[in-house]
XYZ file of C-alpha atoms in Angstrom:
456
model
C 84.706 250.609 -25.806
C 81.520 249.670 -27.024
C 79.615 247.217 -25.423
C 80.698 243.944 -25.106
C 77.587 241.162 -27.229
C 77.197 237.742 -25.842
C 75.404 236.006 -28.302
C 73.949 232.521 -27.403
C 75.429 229.416 -27.708
C 74.139 226.627 -30.288
C 72.786 224.835 -27.556
C 70.859 227.950 -26.154
C 69.126 228.373 -29.060
C 67.549 225.042 -29.505
C 66.914 225.505 -25.783
C 64.575 228.166 -27.045
C 63.414 226.855 -30.529
C 61.953 223.669 -28.265
C 61.075 224.567 -25.263
C 63.874 222.992 -23.554
C 63.921 223.798 -19.904
C 67.355 222.242 -18.584
C 67.271 221.223 -14.489
C 67.928 224.120 -12.296
C 66.390 226.523 -10.651
C 63.514 227.854 -12.055
C 64.546 231.465 -13.142
C 62.038 234.086 -14.642
C 64.526 234.523 -17.648
C 63.263 230.670 -18.246
C 60.200 231.159 -18.505
C 59.912 234.460 -20.242
C 62.334 231.534 -22.855
C 60.201 228.313 -22.170
C 56.723 231.483 -22.920
C 58.830 232.663 -26.474
C 59.535 229.303 -27.028
C 57.611 227.383 -29.668
C 55.407 224.845 -29.133
C 53.996 221.171 -29.787
C 51.283 219.117 -29.274
C 51.054 216.845 -27.022
C 49.423 214.114 -28.072
C 50.367 210.020 -27.105
C 52.122 210.117 -30.755
C 54.649 212.749 -29.801
C 54.664 211.704 -26.378
C 56.039 209.002 -27.402
C 58.491 210.453 -30.002
C 60.097 213.048 -27.690
C 63.724 211.497 -26.530
C 66.762 213.148 -25.945
C 69.829 212.231 -26.033
C 71.374 213.117 -22.480
C 69.928 214.425 -19.569
C 66.645 215.863 -19.388
C 64.133 217.951 -20.955
C 60.700 219.117 -20.683
C 59.152 220.228 -23.844
C 55.427 221.821 -22.843
C 52.245 221.733 -24.143
C 50.638 223.877 -27.320
C 47.496 224.231 -25.811
C 47.177 224.659 -22.515
C 50.278 227.499 -20.944
C 52.194 225.767 -18.513
C 51.280 222.131 -18.735
C 54.227 219.584 -20.071
C 56.261 216.464 -19.348
C 59.803 216.355 -18.677
C 61.719 212.890 -20.773
C 64.582 211.830 -19.612
C 67.417 210.196 -21.275
C 66.383 206.940 -19.258
C 63.910 207.051 -20.900
C 61.349 207.793 -18.267
C 58.528 210.593 -18.767
C 56.694 212.617 -15.765
C 54.168 214.895 -16.787
C 54.647 218.600 -14.751
C 53.157 221.650 -14.442
C 54.939 225.590 -14.219
C 52.860 228.593 -13.085
C 52.643 231.127 -11.270
C 51.329 231.185 -7.776
C 48.952 234.381 -6.183
C 52.654 235.702 -4.938
C 54.658 236.177 -8.998
C 56.386 233.550 -7.774
C 57.093 230.476 -10.605
C 56.548 226.941 -9.228
C 56.949 223.701 -10.999
C 54.506 220.191 -9.614
C 55.235 217.356 -11.169
C 51.249 215.314 -12.076
C 52.813 211.574 -12.736
C 54.446 209.336 -15.077
C 53.619 208.534 -18.886
C 51.908 205.147 -18.293
C 49.801 206.007 -14.916
C 48.297 208.999 -16.785
C 47.488 208.901 -20.273
C 47.242 211.961 -22.223
C 44.192 212.989 -21.384
C 44.451 212.451 -18.314
C 47.088 214.564 -17.682
C 45.789 217.604 -19.223
C 42.500 217.187 -16.789
C 44.888 217.355 -13.508
C 47.137 219.700 -14.882
C 43.884 222.221 -16.149
C 43.045 221.556 -12.092
C 46.935 221.883 -9.911
C 46.977 224.990 -12.223
C 43.969 226.693 -10.974
C 44.511 225.821 -7.281
C 48.041 226.800 -7.947
C 46.853 230.623 -9.051
C 44.390 231.094 -6.098
C 47.517 230.390 -3.375
C 46.469 226.658 -2.803
C 48.286 222.935 -2.490
C 48.303 221.155 -5.538
C 46.573 218.582 -4.354
C 43.008 218.999 -2.338
C 43.609 217.228 1.206
C 42.441 213.660 1.581
C 38.708 213.461 2.656
C 38.434 211.543 5.977
C 36.046 209.518 6.400
C 33.804 210.499 9.006
C 34.040 207.620 11.663
C 30.769 206.105 12.827
C 29.408 206.555 16.240
C 30.650 203.029 17.624
C 34.261 203.903 15.852
C 33.605 207.483 18.289
C 32.947 206.563 20.585
C 36.117 204.315 21.584
C 38.184 207.552 21.088
C 35.678 209.136 23.404
C 36.266 207.641 26.268
C 40.434 206.718 26.098
C 40.606 210.201 25.466
C 37.788 212.175 26.880
C 36.503 209.748 29.864
C 39.661 208.345 30.958
C 41.587 211.261 30.879
C 38.938 213.284 33.143
C 36.721 210.673 35.058
C 36.385 209.048 38.158
C 36.386 205.100 38.008
C 32.793 204.985 38.833
C 32.268 207.810 35.962
C 33.919 205.404 33.810
C 31.885 202.467 34.633
C 28.976 204.317 33.929
C 29.485 205.635 31.148
C 30.744 202.811 29.522
C 28.041 201.247 30.951
C 25.342 203.503 29.122
C 27.642 203.186 25.210
C 27.422 199.383 25.331
C 23.629 199.008 26.705
C 21.957 202.128 25.721
C 23.758 203.978 22.990
C 26.063 202.416 20.755
C 22.770 199.017 19.715
C 20.483 202.028 19.007
C 22.875 203.977 16.914
C 26.481 202.839 17.155
C 25.870 202.151 13.001
C 25.373 205.787 11.975
C 27.715 208.158 10.178
C 28.327 211.113 12.872
C 26.264 213.333 10.669
C 23.496 210.852 9.862
C 22.845 211.453 13.730
C 19.786 213.436 13.916
C 17.416 214.647 16.485
C 14.775 212.310 16.399
C 17.440 209.562 16.766
C 18.148 211.055 20.473
C 14.404 212.192 21.055
C 13.617 208.307 20.736
C 16.360 206.819 22.455
C 14.843 209.079 25.554
C 11.522 208.124 24.852
C 12.256 204.857 24.835
C 13.832 205.109 28.524
C 10.880 207.169 30.237
C 10.475 204.608 32.520
C 13.829 205.489 34.502
C 14.056 208.575 33.555
C 16.732 208.822 35.707
C 18.676 207.094 32.923
C 17.275 208.333 29.887
C 18.311 211.860 31.028
C 22.055 210.151 32.028
C 22.349 208.970 28.373
C 21.151 212.131 26.092
C 24.144 213.666 28.474
C 26.583 211.448 27.433
C 25.427 211.793 23.940
C 25.187 214.914 23.799
C 28.855 215.281 25.370
C 29.778 213.018 23.200
C 28.618 215.717 19.863
C 29.970 218.749 21.309
C 33.575 216.747 21.097
C 33.308 216.188 18.143
C 32.991 219.608 17.000
C 35.560 219.990 18.944
C 38.076 217.517 17.562
C 36.796 218.692 14.783
C 36.097 215.213 13.601
C 32.256 217.085 11.919
C 32.223 220.103 10.682
C 29.731 222.598 12.951
C 25.739 221.863 13.272
C 23.346 222.031 15.432
C 23.927 219.248 19.012
C 21.198 216.351 17.792
C 20.714 216.487 21.599
C 20.251 220.167 22.217
C 16.270 220.750 21.671
C 15.741 217.484 24.102
C 13.547 217.664 27.335
C 15.090 215.888 30.225
C 12.672 213.938 32.026
C 12.141 215.704 35.266
C 13.694 213.313 38.238
C 12.385 214.408 41.476
C 16.026 213.408 43.653
C 15.789 210.818 46.939
C 15.162 212.191 49.961
C 15.643 209.869 53.423
C 16.943 211.020 56.118
C 17.391 208.538 59.308
C 15.740 209.893 62.728
C 16.951 209.705 65.754
C 15.855 206.006 67.236
C 16.548 204.283 63.820
C 20.454 205.875 64.722
C 20.365 203.927 67.776
C 18.745 201.005 65.940
C 21.552 200.695 63.977
C 24.045 201.667 66.403
C 22.329 198.613 68.441
C 22.762 196.142 65.198
C 26.385 197.185 64.478
C 27.181 196.435 68.004
C 25.286 192.705 67.700
C 26.462 192.092 65.229
C 30.263 192.543 66.214
C 29.199 190.296 68.927
C 28.485 186.861 67.504
C 31.023 187.625 65.242
C 28.532 188.269 62.174
C 29.614 191.555 60.767
C 32.881 191.988 60.905
C 34.993 195.359 62.844
C 36.679 197.189 59.549
C 32.736 196.562 57.892
C 31.088 198.212 61.171
C 33.789 200.824 61.076
C 32.766 202.109 57.753
C 29.691 202.364 58.678
C 30.079 204.196 61.412
C 32.590 206.989 59.567
C 29.816 207.012 57.078
C 27.719 208.087 59.594
C 29.764 210.412 61.594
C 31.227 212.279 58.838
C 28.749 212.194 56.138
C 31.378 210.723 53.405
C 30.767 209.274 50.359
C 31.773 205.664 50.196
C 34.285 205.933 48.261
C 35.959 208.596 50.167
C 35.930 206.120 53.273
C 36.539 202.351 51.499
C 39.595 204.190 49.759
C 41.089 206.476 53.085
C 44.744 205.368 53.570
C 46.310 206.032 57.134
C 48.730 207.913 55.274
C 45.503 210.271 55.374
C 44.630 210.224 58.709
C 46.717 212.894 60.561
C 46.360 213.220 64.396
C 48.520 215.835 64.290
C 46.295 218.736 63.069
C 42.760 216.754 64.044
C 42.309 216.850 59.955
C 41.317 213.863 57.601
C 42.606 214.187 53.625
C 40.416 213.205 51.386
C 43.080 213.069 48.364
C 41.123 211.527 45.697
C 37.512 212.974 46.384
C 35.006 213.828 43.805
C 35.349 217.587 43.997
C 39.064 216.905 45.054
C 41.322 217.756 47.958
C 39.175 218.339 51.004
C 39.635 218.101 54.998
C 37.113 216.244 57.274
C 37.568 217.614 61.141
C 39.000 214.606 62.867
C 36.257 214.819 66.254
C 36.414 212.557 69.206
C 33.942 209.979 68.019
C 35.684 209.962 64.592
C 38.875 209.508 66.418
C 37.437 206.313 68.701
C 36.510 204.694 65.726
C 39.813 204.857 64.258
C 41.458 203.724 67.403
C 39.325 200.290 67.672
C 40.633 199.863 63.948
C 43.399 197.472 63.916
C 46.618 198.594 61.978
C 47.346 196.008 58.981
C 50.890 195.571 57.796
C 49.884 194.198 54.565
C 48.214 197.269 53.633
C 47.611 200.708 53.507
C 43.935 200.627 53.923
C 42.115 202.026 56.883
C 39.124 199.845 55.958
C 40.768 196.662 54.687
C 39.424 193.955 52.709
C 39.454 189.862 52.296
C 42.682 189.468 50.024
C 46.120 191.057 50.825
C 46.466 194.864 50.372
C 43.158 195.606 48.649
C 40.196 197.706 50.612
C 37.086 196.432 51.567
C 35.112 197.331 47.509
C 31.341 196.199 48.751
C 29.380 197.571 51.725
C 25.859 197.353 49.822
C 25.401 194.323 51.000
C 26.768 194.813 53.739
C 24.738 197.767 54.877
C 21.375 195.349 53.377
C 22.071 193.564 55.848
C 22.664 196.024 58.922
C 19.336 197.631 57.796
C 16.971 193.714 57.719
C 18.671 193.198 61.761
C 18.031 197.018 62.915
C 14.306 197.311 61.374
C 15.462 200.741 59.289
C 13.818 200.023 56.177
C 13.828 202.215 52.323
C 17.445 203.112 52.739
C 20.555 203.556 51.548
C 24.419 204.066 52.088
C 24.028 207.466 50.962
C 20.804 208.018 52.680
C 23.498 208.740 55.521
C 24.950 211.302 54.006
C 21.781 212.890 53.521
C 20.566 212.405 57.281
C 24.271 214.116 57.968
C 23.212 217.275 56.339
C 19.853 217.163 57.832
C 21.260 217.192 61.426
C 23.792 220.027 60.703
C 20.578 221.712 60.006
C 18.756 221.150 62.863
C 21.249 221.948 64.912
C 21.734 225.980 63.432
C 24.258 225.504 60.838
C 24.314 227.038 57.452
C 24.716 226.092 53.944
C 28.322 227.643 53.615
C 29.836 225.065 56.368
C 27.157 222.558 55.676
C 28.770 222.448 51.820
C 32.212 222.485 53.284
C 31.404 219.252 55.711
C 30.165 217.341 52.572
C 32.659 218.742 49.577
C 30.147 220.125 47.816
C 31.932 222.138 44.649
C 29.108 224.789 44.337
C 26.530 226.145 47.186
C 23.454 224.922 44.546
C 24.553 221.585 45.368
C 23.740 222.068 49.472
C 21.050 224.311 48.578
C 18.619 221.408 48.077
C 18.878 220.932 51.736
C 16.305 224.682 51.833
C 13.073 223.289 53.234
C 14.642 221.507 56.237
C 16.617 224.864 56.622
C 13.011 226.699 56.378
C 11.925 223.823 59.336
C 14.407 224.711 61.205
C 14.337 228.796 60.967
C 10.269 227.370 61.781
C 11.208 225.852 65.070
C 14.163 228.276 66.180
C 11.424 231.219 65.173
C 8.803 229.150 67.934
C 11.203 228.902 70.353
C 12.717 232.433 70.779
C 8.699 233.460 70.539
C 8.093 231.449 73.665
C 11.037 231.928 75.315
C 9.255 235.918 75.186
C 6.044 235.660 75.924
C 5.708 236.275 79.228
C 6.303 239.873 77.532
C 3.132 239.916 75.771
C -0.035 241.401 76.822
C -3.055 238.357 77.228
C -5.572 238.105 75.246
C -8.732 239.002 76.045
C -11.696 237.532 76.402
C -14.612 236.247 74.064
C -17.349 239.192 74.217
C -15.883 241.072 76.783
C -14.651 245.018 76.640
C -10.928 244.898 78.304
C -12.183 245.428 82.007
C -10.392 242.686 83.984
C -13.436 242.500 86.850
C -13.438 241.022 90.642
C -16.054 239.111 92.366
C -18.658 240.822 94.377
C -16.974 243.846 93.234
C -17.248 244.564 89.052
C -16.966 248.019 88.286
C -13.996 249.607 90.531
C -12.115 246.707 90.205
C -12.791 247.400 86.158
C -11.975 250.651 86.709
C -8.719 249.333 88.831
C -7.680 247.439 86.192
C -8.063 249.518 83.608
C -5.675 252.942 85.266
C -2.812 250.523 86.523
C -1.672 249.995 83.123
C -1.837 253.796 81.851
C 0.052 255.040 85.270
C 2.591 252.276 84.612
C 2.504 253.305 80.165
C 3.425 257.159 81.121
C 6.004 256.307 83.911
C 7.409 254.735 81.395
């Protein structure tokens, strides 16, 4: 039998003639038929005259291949494009309704969409994201980074630096508008307080680093990168043994006359005996005191969990603190269930009564380290006692170590001094003469060491 030939139906011929594409999934045969069929010039007059009785149909433009308009029997008309992408797959995309897009506007948009589709891109470019200002990004920085990673004191410090210094100066600028000159001016304005100036620049530098990491701004040099920080000499104040005794007497007298609560006095004594940070003692809970293990567990320390040895002196202080049933705190505050929050005013009053000048609570921590060095402890042990994460932090006490080494060397030298020969008297040749017989005595004195040396 001969090959059977399928003749196209009447509707199929009409579809090819008018380049009508039925609303079915796009097939290669449809594309061949559509491109081979005659086309019309899609002008306003032509588009207004197009209509279908049932269903819907697509009429393609004669001048721009792939650009057409879908006409529905309801009278609704939608601009569209159909083109092959880079992989060869056909894609059809709607552009918008007639009435919202004129023929010229639809043609211009079709050119852009066809070009993007052929490049393998999305039909529409991604919407432009409005770049935030410094003030707007600061809110995200505080909520997403500072509050999630920092301690309460650090959170308070950063928000204060933003509110008082950074935002009033550059809060209105977009992130990309901030230049190195803005950061340099801000740093220079705070030159009278070098520590604050350096901290403000550090906060600003961290903000711009995170803005790039989070994709808020394109990669660019950090405006704080080339700012040279002010030299901020760390304050060093070490209490002498006499000052320790004065403070101890002031604490005892304050408790006796009622001017000082036993809890506040205990907090200061614990700071003296442990070298802990202020909040590590004020936020200490009774559950963190493990007498069986002989240690205090600081669960929320600045450097994470650390253990403080429970020495007899510390145990004596803790035993003198009455434990309240209304809260877990070792150093309770006035309000029920709260801990003591402000110790600085009490410390200033105690120092005044003791006659100790220019001493901060944090100086007790420095003094603890200096005492450990004076007793011959090394940097690793002292860093462990103070809870330093890096040995470089403990190295700030290196000059105290040198003093301890010199004192130790002097003690060792003094202990070995009896083994050294006596120094010669000025103007003498080394002979030790007896009164009345200088010559014989000198020879005798000289011969004896030689014989001892030979015997040795």
